[in-house]
Amino acid sequence: MKISELFFSIQGEGKRSGLPSFFIRTNHCNLRCRFSGGNLCDTAYTSWFPDDKNNLGEADISEVIGDYKKYFSKDIVITGGEPAMYGDEIEKLCMGLKQLNPECFITLETNGTYSGDFLKLIDLISISPKLKSSVPFETEFEKMHERNRINVNALMEICRLSENKICDVQWKFVFTGDDDINEISKLQKTIGFKNEDVYLMPEGITKKEIDSKRLRVIEVCLKNNFNFTDRLHILAWGNKRGI
Ligand code: SF4
């Protein structure tokens, strides 16, 4: 499993916002988001420009768990890149973390394009399906991204895990405009997830951008009976690594 960084910070998005958490950020992603406003993915160093030299590279699971021991927080967030690319290793990692701290609460942040048994060890699957507004038009990645960004079977499997109370889920979407709402509604009809599990967040990699879009996103949430989530880490620190 390639690791980009390990760090201790607050969860910035979704239903566990504000909680102190140990972050395990894997490197590499199977998608290449570039949002309609022009911003690349906010962790482009794990997707567009994965940097294997200046990070932890092929970190051993025991090394990751050893780092977690320094903080021993209840919340652990496995994020990326796309961590679900490494399903078998994620399974071993979660088993090791739960053995060390049975009280820990593991969130997996994923784009929802992979499924498998490893998901049963996760407490909260935070799925962020990538909408049309994420397609990097006129780049070499356009077709690959468009083909892979929605995996209906994987999303349905994740939805079933939550219906069967095996784990909790939240569906997080970057809101860029009204077309996103039409796409989310269609996805909801196909997959069957509930409004109460949907979180919309403003798109942006700076405080200024998020501040300028927040009110509009809140209004859209109220109109559609969705939850709003801010992006606290960006508001506090900007678009930096290791936060
Ligand atoms: S799926 Fe996530 S990590 Fe991958 S390119 Fe998109 S925003 Fe970045």
Short mmCIF file of C-alpha atoms in Angstrom, two decimals, residues 30 82-91 108-122 125 127 148-162 167 169 171 191:
data_model
loop_
_atom_site.label_atom_id
_atom_site.label_comp_id
_atom_site.label_asym_id
_atom_site.label_seq_id
_atom_site.Cartn_x
_atom_site.Cartn_y
_atom_site.Cartn_z
CA ASN A 30 -8.00 5.77 -10.26
CA GLU A 82 -8.26 6.41 -3.44
CA PRO A 83 -7.60 4.07 -0.50
CA ALA A 84 -10.07 1.43 -1.69
CA MET A 85 -7.59 0.59 -4.48
CA TYR A 86 -5.73 -1.28 -1.74
CA GLY A 87 -8.67 -3.33 -0.39
CA ASP A 88 -6.70 -6.32 0.95
CA GLU A 89 -4.18 -4.14 2.74
CA ILE A 90 -6.89 -1.86 4.11
CA GLU A 91 -8.51 -4.97 5.59
CA LEU A 108 -12.93 5.39 4.96
CA GLU A 109 -13.08 8.26 2.49
CA THR A 110 -13.64 6.86 -0.99
CA ASN A 111 -14.89 7.84 -4.42
CA GLY A 112 -17.14 4.76 -4.34
CA THR A 113 -15.69 2.98 -7.35
CA TYR A 114 -14.48 -0.10 -5.41
CA SER A 115 -16.26 -2.54 -3.14
CA GLY A 116 -15.33 -5.72 -1.30
CA ASP A 117 -15.25 -7.46 2.07
CA PHE A 118 -12.75 -4.95 3.49
CA LEU A 119 -15.63 -2.47 3.74
CA LYS A 120 -17.20 -4.57 6.52
CA LEU A 121 -14.39 -3.48 8.86
CA ILE A 122 -15.15 0.22 8.35
CA ILE A 125 -17.93 4.83 4.66
CA ILE A 127 -18.51 8.14 -0.25
CA ASN A 148 -14.86 4.96 -14.27
CA ARG A 149 -16.28 7.73 -12.11
CA ILE A 150 -19.57 5.95 -11.26
CA ASN A 151 -19.62 2.23 -10.44
CA VAL A 152 -23.28 1.48 -9.80
CA ASN A 153 -22.60 -2.05 -8.49
CA ALA A 154 -20.06 -0.82 -5.96
CA LEU A 155 -22.36 1.99 -4.82
CA MET A 156 -25.26 -0.45 -4.40
CA GLU A 157 -23.08 -2.78 -2.35
CA ILE A 158 -22.07 0.09 -0.08
CA CYS A 159 -25.71 1.11 0.26
CA ARG A 160 -26.66 -2.45 1.25
CA LEU A 161 -23.96 -2.49 3.96
CA SER A 162 -25.58 0.53 5.56
CA CYS A 167 -21.54 0.23 8.78
CA VAL A 169 -22.51 5.82 5.37
CA TRP A 171 -22.76 10.56 0.64
CA ILE A 191 -28.98 3.43 -5.70
#
